[in-house]
Coordinates of C-alpha atoms and ligand atoms in Angstrom, one line a residue:
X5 CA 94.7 76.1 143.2
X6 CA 96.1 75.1 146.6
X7 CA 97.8 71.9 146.7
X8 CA 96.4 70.0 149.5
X9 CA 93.0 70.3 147.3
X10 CA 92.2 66.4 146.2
X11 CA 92.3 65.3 143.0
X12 CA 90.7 62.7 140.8
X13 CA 93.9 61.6 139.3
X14 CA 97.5 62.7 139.6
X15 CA 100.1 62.6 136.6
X16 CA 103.6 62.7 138.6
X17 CA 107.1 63.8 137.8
X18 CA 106.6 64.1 133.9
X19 CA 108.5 65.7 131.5
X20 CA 105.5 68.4 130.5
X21 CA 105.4 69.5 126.6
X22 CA 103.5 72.0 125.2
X23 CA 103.7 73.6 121.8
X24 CA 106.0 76.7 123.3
X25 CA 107.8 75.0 126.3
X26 CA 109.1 71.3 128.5
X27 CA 109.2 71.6 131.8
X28 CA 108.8 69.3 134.7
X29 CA 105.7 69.1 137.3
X30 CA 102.7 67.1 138.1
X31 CA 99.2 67.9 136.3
X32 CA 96.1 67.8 138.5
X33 CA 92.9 66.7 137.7
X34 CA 89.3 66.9 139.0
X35 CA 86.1 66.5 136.8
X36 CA 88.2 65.6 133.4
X37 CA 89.6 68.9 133.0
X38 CA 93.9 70.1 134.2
X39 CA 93.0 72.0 137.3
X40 CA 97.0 72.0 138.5
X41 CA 100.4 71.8 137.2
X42 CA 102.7 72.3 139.6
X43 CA 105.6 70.4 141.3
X44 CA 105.3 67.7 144.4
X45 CA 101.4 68.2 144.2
X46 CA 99.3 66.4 146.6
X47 CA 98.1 62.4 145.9
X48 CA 95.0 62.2 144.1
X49 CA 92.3 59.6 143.9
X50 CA 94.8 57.9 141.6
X51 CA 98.0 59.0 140.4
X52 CA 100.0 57.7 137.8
X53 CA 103.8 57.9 138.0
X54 CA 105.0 59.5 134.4
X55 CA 109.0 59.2 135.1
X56 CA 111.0 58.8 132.2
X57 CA 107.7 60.0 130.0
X58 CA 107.2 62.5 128.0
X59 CA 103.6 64.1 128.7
X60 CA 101.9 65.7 126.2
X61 CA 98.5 67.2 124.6
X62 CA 97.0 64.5 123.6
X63 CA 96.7 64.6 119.7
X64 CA 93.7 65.5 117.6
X65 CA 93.6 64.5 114.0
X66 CA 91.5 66.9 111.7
X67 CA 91.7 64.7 109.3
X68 CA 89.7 61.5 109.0
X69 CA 86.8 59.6 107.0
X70 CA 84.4 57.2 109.6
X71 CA 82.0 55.4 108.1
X72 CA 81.7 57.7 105.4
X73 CA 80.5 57.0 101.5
X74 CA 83.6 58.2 99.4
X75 CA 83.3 59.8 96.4
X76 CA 83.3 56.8 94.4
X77 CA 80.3 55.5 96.8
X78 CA 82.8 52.9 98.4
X79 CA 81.9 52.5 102.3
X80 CA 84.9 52.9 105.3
X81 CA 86.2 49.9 106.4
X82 CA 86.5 51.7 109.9
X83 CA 83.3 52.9 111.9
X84 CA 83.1 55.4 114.8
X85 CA 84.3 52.5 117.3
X86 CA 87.5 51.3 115.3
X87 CA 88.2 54.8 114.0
X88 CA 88.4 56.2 117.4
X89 CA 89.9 52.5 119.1
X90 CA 92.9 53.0 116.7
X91 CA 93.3 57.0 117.3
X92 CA 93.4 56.6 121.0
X93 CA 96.1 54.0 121.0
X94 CA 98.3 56.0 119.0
X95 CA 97.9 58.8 120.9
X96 CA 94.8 61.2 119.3
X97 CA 92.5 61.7 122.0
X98 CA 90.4 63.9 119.4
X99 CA 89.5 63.4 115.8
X100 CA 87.7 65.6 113.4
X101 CA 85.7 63.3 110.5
X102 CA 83.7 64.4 107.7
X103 CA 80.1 64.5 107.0
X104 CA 79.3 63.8 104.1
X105 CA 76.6 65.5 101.7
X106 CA 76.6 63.6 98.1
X107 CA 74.4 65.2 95.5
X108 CA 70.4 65.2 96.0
X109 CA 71.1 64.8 100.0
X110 CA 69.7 67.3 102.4
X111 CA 72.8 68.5 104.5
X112 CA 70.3 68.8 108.0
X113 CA 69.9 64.9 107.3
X114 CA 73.7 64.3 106.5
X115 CA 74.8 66.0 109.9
X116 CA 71.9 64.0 111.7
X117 CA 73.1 60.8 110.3
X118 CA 76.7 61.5 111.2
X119 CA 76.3 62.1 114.6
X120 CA 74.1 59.5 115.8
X121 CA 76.8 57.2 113.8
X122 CA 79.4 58.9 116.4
X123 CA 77.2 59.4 119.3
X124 CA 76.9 55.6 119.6
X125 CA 79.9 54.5 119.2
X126 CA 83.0 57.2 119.5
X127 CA 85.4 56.6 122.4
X128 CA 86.9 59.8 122.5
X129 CA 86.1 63.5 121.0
X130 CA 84.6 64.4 118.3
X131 CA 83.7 67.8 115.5
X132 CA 82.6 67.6 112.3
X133 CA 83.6 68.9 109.0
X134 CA 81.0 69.5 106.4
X135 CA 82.3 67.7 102.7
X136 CA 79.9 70.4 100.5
X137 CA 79.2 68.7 97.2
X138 CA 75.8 71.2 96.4
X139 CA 76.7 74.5 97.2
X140 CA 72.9 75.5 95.8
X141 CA 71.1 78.5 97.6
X142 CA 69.7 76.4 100.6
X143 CA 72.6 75.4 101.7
X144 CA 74.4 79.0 101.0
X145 CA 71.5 80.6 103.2
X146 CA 70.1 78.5 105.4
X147 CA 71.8 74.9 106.1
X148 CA 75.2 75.7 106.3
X149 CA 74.8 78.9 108.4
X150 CA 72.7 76.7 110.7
X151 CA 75.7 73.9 110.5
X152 CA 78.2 76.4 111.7
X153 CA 76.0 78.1 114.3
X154 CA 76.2 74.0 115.9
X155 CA 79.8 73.8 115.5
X156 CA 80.6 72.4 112.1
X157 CA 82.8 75.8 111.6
X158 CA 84.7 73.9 108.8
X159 CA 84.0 72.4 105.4
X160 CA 85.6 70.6 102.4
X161 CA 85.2 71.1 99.1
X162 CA 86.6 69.4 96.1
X163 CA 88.2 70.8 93.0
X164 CA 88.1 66.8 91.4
X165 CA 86.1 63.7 91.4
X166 CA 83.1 63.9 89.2
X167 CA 80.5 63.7 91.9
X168 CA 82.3 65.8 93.7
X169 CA 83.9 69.1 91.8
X170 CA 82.5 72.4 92.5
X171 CA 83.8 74.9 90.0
X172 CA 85.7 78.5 90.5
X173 CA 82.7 80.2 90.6
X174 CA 81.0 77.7 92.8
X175 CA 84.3 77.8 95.1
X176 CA 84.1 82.0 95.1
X177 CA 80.0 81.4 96.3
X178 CA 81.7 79.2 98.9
X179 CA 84.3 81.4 100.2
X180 CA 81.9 84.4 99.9
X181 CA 79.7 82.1 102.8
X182 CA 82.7 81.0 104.9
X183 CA 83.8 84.7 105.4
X184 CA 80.2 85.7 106.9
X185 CA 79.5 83.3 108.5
X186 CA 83.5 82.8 109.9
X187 CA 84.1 79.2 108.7
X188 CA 87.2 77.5 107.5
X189 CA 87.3 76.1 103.9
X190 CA 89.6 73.1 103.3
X191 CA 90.0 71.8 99.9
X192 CA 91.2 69.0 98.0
X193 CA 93.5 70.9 95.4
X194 CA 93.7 69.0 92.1
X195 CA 92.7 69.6 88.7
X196 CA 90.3 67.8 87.5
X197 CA 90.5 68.0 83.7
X198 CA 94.8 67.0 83.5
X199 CA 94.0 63.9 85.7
X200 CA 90.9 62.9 83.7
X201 CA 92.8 63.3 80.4
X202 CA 95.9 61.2 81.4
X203 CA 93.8 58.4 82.9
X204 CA 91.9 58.0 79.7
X205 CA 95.4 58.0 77.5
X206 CA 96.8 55.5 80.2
X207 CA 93.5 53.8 79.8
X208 CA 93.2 53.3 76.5
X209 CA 96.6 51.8 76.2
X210 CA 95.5 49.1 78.8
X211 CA 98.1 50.7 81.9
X212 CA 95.4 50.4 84.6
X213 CA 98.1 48.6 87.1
X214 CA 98.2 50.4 90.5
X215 CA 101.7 53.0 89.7
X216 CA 99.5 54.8 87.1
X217 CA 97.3 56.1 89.2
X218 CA 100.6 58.0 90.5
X219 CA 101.0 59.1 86.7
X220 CA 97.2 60.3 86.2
X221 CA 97.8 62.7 89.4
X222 CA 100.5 64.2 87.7
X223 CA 102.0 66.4 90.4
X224 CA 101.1 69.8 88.2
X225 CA 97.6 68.9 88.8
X226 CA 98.6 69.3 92.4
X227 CA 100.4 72.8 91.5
X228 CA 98.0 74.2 89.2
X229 CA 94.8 73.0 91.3
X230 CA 96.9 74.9 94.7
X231 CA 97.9 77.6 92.9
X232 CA 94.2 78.2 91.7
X233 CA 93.1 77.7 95.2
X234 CA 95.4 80.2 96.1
X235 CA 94.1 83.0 93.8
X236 CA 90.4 82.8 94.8
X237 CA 91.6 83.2 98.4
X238 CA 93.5 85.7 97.7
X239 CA 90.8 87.7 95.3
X240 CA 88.4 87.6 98.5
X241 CA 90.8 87.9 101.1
X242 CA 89.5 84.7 102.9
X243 CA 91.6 82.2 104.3
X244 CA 91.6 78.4 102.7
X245 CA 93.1 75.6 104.0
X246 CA 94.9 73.0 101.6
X247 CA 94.5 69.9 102.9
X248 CA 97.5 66.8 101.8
X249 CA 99.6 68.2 100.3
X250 CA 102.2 66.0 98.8
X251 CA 104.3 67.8 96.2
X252 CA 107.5 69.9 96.3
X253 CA 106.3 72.3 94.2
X254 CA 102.7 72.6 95.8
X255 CA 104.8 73.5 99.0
X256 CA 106.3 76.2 97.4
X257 CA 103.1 77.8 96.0
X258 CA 102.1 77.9 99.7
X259 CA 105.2 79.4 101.2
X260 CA 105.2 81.8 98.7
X261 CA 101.4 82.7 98.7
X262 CA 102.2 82.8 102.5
X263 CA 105.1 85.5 102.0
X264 CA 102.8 87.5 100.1
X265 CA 100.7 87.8 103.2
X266 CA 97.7 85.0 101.8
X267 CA 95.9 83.4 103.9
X268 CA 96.6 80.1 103.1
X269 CA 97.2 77.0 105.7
X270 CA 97.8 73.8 105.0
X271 CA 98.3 70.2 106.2
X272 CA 100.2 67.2 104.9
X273 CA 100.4 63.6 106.3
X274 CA 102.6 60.6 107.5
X275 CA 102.0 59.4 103.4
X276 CA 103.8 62.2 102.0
X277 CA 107.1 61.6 104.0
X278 CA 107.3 58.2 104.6
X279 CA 105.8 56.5 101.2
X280 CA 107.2 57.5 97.3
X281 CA 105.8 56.6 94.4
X282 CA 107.7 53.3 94.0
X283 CA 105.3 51.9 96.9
X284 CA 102.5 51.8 94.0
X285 CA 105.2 50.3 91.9
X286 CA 104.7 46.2 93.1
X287 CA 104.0 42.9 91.3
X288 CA 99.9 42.4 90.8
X289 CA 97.8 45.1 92.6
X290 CA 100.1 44.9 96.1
X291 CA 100.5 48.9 94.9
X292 CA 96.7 49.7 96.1
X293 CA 97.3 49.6 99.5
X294 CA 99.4 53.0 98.7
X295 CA 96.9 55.1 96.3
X296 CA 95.8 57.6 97.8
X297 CA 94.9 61.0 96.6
X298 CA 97.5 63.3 95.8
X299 CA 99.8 60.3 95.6
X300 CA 102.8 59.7 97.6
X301 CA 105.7 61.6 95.0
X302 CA 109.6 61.3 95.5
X303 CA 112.7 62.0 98.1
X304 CA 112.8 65.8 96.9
X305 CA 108.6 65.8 97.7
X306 CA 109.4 64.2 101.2
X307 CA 111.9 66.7 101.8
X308 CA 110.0 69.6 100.8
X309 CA 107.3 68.3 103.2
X310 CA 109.8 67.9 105.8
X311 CA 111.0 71.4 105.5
X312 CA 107.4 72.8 105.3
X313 CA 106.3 71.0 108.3
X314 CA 109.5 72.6 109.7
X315 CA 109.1 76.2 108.9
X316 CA 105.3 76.0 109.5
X317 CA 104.0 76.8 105.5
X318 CA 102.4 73.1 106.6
X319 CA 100.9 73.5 109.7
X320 CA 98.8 70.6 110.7
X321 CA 100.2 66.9 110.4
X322 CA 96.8 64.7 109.9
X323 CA 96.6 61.4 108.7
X324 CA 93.6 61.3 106.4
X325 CA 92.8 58.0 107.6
X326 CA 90.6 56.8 104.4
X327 CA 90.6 53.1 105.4
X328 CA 89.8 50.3 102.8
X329 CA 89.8 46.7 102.6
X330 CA 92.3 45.1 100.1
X331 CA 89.4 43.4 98.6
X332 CA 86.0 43.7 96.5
X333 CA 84.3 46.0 99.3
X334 CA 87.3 48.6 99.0
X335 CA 90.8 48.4 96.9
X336 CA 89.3 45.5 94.6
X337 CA 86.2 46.2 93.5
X338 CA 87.0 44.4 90.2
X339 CA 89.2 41.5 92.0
X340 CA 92.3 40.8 90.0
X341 CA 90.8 43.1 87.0
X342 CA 90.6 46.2 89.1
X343 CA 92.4 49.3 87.2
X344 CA 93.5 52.3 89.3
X345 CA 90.6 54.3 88.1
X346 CA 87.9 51.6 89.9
X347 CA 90.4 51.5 93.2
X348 CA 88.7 53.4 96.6
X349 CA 91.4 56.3 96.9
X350 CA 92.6 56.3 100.6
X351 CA 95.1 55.3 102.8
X352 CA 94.9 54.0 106.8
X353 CA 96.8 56.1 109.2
X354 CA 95.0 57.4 112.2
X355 CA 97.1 54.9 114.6
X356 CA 100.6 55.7 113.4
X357 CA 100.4 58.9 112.9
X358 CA 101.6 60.1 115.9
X359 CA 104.0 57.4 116.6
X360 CA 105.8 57.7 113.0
X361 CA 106.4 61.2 113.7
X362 CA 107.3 61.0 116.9
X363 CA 110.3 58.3 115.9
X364 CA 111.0 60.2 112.4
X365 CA 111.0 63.8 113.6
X366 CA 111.6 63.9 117.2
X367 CA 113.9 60.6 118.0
X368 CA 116.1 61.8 114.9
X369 CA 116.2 65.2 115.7
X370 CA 114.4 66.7 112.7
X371 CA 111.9 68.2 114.9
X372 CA 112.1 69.5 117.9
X373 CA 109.2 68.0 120.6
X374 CA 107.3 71.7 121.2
X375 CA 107.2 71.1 117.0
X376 CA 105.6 67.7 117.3
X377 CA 102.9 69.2 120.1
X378 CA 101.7 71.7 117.9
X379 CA 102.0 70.2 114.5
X380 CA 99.7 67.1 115.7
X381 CA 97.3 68.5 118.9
X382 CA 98.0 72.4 119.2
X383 CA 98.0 73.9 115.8
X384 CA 94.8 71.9 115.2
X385 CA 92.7 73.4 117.7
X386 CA 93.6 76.5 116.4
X387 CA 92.8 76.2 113.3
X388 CA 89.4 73.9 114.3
X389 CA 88.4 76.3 116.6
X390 CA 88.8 73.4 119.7
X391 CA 91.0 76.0 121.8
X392 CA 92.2 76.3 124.2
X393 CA 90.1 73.0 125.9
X394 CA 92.0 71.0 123.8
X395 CA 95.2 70.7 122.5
X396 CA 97.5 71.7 125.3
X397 CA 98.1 71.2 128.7
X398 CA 97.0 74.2 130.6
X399 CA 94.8 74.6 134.0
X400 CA 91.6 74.9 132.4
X401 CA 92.1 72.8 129.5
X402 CA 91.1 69.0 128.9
X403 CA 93.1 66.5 130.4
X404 CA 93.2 64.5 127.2
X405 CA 97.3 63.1 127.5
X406 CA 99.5 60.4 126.0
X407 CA 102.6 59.9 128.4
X408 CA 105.2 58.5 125.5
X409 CA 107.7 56.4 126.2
X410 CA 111.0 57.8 124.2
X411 CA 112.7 54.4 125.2
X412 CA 110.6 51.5 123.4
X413 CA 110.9 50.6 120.1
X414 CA 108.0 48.6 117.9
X415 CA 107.8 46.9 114.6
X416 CA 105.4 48.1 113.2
X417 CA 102.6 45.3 112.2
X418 CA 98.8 45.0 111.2
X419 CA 97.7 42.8 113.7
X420 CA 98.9 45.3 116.6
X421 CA 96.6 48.1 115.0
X422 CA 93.2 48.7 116.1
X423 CA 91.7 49.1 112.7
X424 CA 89.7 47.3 110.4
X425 CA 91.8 47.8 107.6
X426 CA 93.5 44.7 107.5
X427 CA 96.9 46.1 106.6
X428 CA 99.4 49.3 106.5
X429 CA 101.3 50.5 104.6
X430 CA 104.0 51.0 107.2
X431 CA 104.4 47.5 107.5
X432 CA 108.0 46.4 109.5
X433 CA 109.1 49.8 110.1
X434 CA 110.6 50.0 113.3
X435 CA 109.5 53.0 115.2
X436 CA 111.2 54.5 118.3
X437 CA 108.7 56.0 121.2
X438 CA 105.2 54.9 121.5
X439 CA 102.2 56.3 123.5
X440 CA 102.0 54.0 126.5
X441 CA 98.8 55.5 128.8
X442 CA 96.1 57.8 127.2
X443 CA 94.1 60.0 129.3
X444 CA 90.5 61.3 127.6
X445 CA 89.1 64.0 129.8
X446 CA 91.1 62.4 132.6
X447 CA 89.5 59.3 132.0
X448 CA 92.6 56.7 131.6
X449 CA 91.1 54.9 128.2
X450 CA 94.5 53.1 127.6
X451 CA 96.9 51.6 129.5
X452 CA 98.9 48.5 129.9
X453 CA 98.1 47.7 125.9
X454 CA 94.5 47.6 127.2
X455 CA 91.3 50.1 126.5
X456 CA 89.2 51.2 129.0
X457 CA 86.0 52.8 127.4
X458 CA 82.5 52.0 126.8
X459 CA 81.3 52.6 123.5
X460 CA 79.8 56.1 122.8
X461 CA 82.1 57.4 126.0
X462 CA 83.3 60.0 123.2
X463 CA 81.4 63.4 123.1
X464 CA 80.9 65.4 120.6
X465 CA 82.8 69.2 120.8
X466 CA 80.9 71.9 119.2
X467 CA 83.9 74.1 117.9
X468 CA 84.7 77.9 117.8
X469 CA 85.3 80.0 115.5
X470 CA 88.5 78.5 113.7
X471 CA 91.6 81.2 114.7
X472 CA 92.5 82.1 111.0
X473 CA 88.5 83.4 110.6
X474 CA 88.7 85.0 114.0
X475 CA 92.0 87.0 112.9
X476 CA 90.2 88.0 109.7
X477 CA 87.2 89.4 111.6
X478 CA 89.7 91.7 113.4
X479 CA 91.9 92.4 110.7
X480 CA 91.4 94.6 107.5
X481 CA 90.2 93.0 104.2
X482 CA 92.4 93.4 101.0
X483 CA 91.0 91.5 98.5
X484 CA 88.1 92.6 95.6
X485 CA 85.5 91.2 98.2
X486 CA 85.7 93.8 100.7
X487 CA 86.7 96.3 98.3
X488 CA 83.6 95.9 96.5
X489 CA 81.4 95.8 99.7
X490 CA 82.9 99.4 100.8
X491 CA 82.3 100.6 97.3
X492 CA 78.9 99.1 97.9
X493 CA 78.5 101.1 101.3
X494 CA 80.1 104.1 101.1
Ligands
DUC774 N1 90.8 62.9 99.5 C1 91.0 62.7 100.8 O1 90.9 63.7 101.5 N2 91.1 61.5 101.3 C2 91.1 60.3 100.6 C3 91.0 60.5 99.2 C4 90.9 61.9 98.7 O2 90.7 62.1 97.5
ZN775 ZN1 90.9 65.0 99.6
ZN776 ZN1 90.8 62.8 103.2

């Protein structure tokens, strides 16, 4: 790249972070994509002057739920135009949703659904995740090999929720499928049975206000669901993915699964360090606008997820936006007699993710700024097979950037929010940094507090094999799996 060549768009004098390194220069872009980084390049078409900003990979959350049917068959309160209207103005230039298969539903119609949903509204990027509820022999053979052969190279599965749970042996069929056909499982680690059981004692002595729902997800049915999770992945030798986690313990089942040389990754989110469970604890049902599912825990929890976030035993830092009303169509469906159990689980999040842990981890100096790249952009594309055109800023790569300004503080208030929500739980916080201008494949979508996309602008981003399944394909097996299928060769 010479630099008298013209570009579309210009990003000038910058401070440039990437996941491994800040530097200074200009980026150069032609046809959406980083085709220069180097200093004093040449004007473009347009170039935007990024002094006294911090440039950086725009972030992808791999984490959210858009228009989707929860478990409890309560709707989003966010579609694929707010969903991806609030990502982009906090930063996220890429989001990952779920979609969704619920019992008796074919999953070639659940994908179709999905992405026509997206396709017509999404402002920025798109994948898919696959949440499995039916792991029956269709959809072991034929749909979900088809799924991941169009890019949906991840799924979810649940260990609770009644319409939900797959069993051991069901989650063993699961990770016997991932591994052939290279696909990352994520799963919702909690036991079913201990949070059933202590909802119906709290229950029957009439404590249905929003804190017990904190109580009936004890955090051992974090632990023991994790620890579970663990041991499958560890009997096959096939990397899992434990998605929010919340507990200080759970943290420590990873970290040590991890030192054992398991193949476990994990995520956590904005809830687990900035809410405890005193947030549920509020007069009337105020508390709903915190459950979410594994709830919010204590100061030692927060610091645990602090120091795994840190030392990289939590990897990704999503925000599993699950966004509901506070009222009969989400939180309420029972108005002032709705019990924790009747609540939609969920909190909102894809807006502030970025920006809380921008002022939280960078401004204070918990994290460094490479850290904050790769726990909310980098690290994702890894693991979501996106890389390496997304998630960095590299010639090559997507220009999809958020130029933050370190310098200006907000308080933090619904109304600003993109959202359909109709509250946060961040309320009032004062947060230092903010993402001014967003770039989506070079396309500047927000600047000046103002969008600039046309509905359905978003594309959908057929993803790679996640990096964890690709190192597993080149490494050598351990567990009983492949020891069994060399007996079986031999
Ligand atoms: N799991 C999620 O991933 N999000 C919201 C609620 C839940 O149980
Ligand atoms: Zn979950
Ligand atoms: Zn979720």
């Amino acid at each position: 790249m010479t630099s008298d060549m013209p570009f579309d768009l210009t990003v000038r004098n910058g401070r440039i972070s990437t996941d491994t390194e800040t530097f200074e220069a200009d980026i150069g872009i032609k046809d959406g994509v980083i085709v220069a980084i180097e200093k004093n390049l040449s004007p473009g078409r347009e170039d935007i002057d990024a002094a006294g900003r911090w440039v950086l990979p725009g972030g992808i959350d791999s984490h959210v739920h858009v228009e989707q049917l929860s478990g409890m068959g309560v709707m989003c309160a966010d579609d694929f135009h707010s969903a991806t209207v609030s990502a982009v103005f906090g930063g996220t230039t890429t989001i990952i949703p779920f979609a969704a298969q619920h019992r008796g539903m074919k999953i070639p119609e659940v994908i179709a659904d999905y992405a026509k949903l997206a396709r017509e509204k999404a402002v920025i990027d798109y994948g898919f995740h696959l949440i499995l509820a039916n792991p029956d022999e269709t959809a072991l053979t034929v749909d979900l090999p088809e799924a991941i052969r169009n890019g949906i190279t991840s799924l979810k599965v649940y260990m609770t929720y009644d319409k939900l749970k797959l069993d051991d042996y069901q989650l063993l069929d699961v990770l016997e499928l991932a591994d052939r056909e290279g696909a990352l499982v994520m799963l919702h680690a909690e036991n079913h049975d201990m949070i059933r059981w202590l909802a119906q004692r709290l229950i029957e002595r009439g404590l249905k206000a929003p804190k017990f729902h904190g109580v009936a997800h004890d955090p051992l049915a974090e632990t023991e669901a994790t620890f579970r999770a663990v041991s499958l992945s560890r009997l096959l030798d096939v990397p899992v993915l434990i998605v929010h986690v919340a507990g200080q313990e759970t943290v420590k089942v990873i970290r040590d699964a991890r030192a054992l040389g398991a193949q476990v990754h994990a995520e956590s989110c904005p809830q687990y360090l900035f809410l405890t469970a005193d947030d549920l604890d509020q007069p009337g049902l105020e508390g709903a606008k915190f459950c979410c599912s594994p709830p919010p825990r204590d100061g030692a929890s927060q610091e645990a997820v602090w120091e795994g976030l840190k030392d990289g035993t939590l990897g990704v830092f999503s925000s599993d936006h699950a966004p509901y009303r506070f009222d009969k169509t989400g939180k309420l469906p029972k108005g002032e007699q709705t019990g924790f159990k009747d609540m939609a689980n969920g909190v909102p999040g894809i807006e502030l993710r970025m920006p809380l842990l921008f002022s939280e981890g960078v401004m204070t100096g918990r994290i460094s700024i490479e850290q904050f790249v790769a726990l909310t952009s980098t690290n994702h594309a890894r693991m979501y097979g996106l890389a390496p055109k997304k998630g960095t800023i590299a010639i090559g790569a997507d220009a999809d950037l958020a130029l933050w300004n370190p310098a200006r503080e907000t308080t933090v208030t619904w109304s600003m929010l993109h959202d359909n929500v109709g509250y946060t739980p961040y309320e009032g916080r004062t947060l230092r940094g903010w993402p001014e201008v967003v770039l989506s494949r070079g396309r500047v979508v927000v600047k000046d507090n103002t969008l600039n996309a046309e509905r359905g602008s978003g594309r959908y981003v057929p993803r790679g094999k996640p990096e964890p399944m690709q190192r597993k394909a080149a490494g050598t097996s351990q567990g009983a799996l492949s020891a069994w299928t060399k007996g079986m060769t031999a």
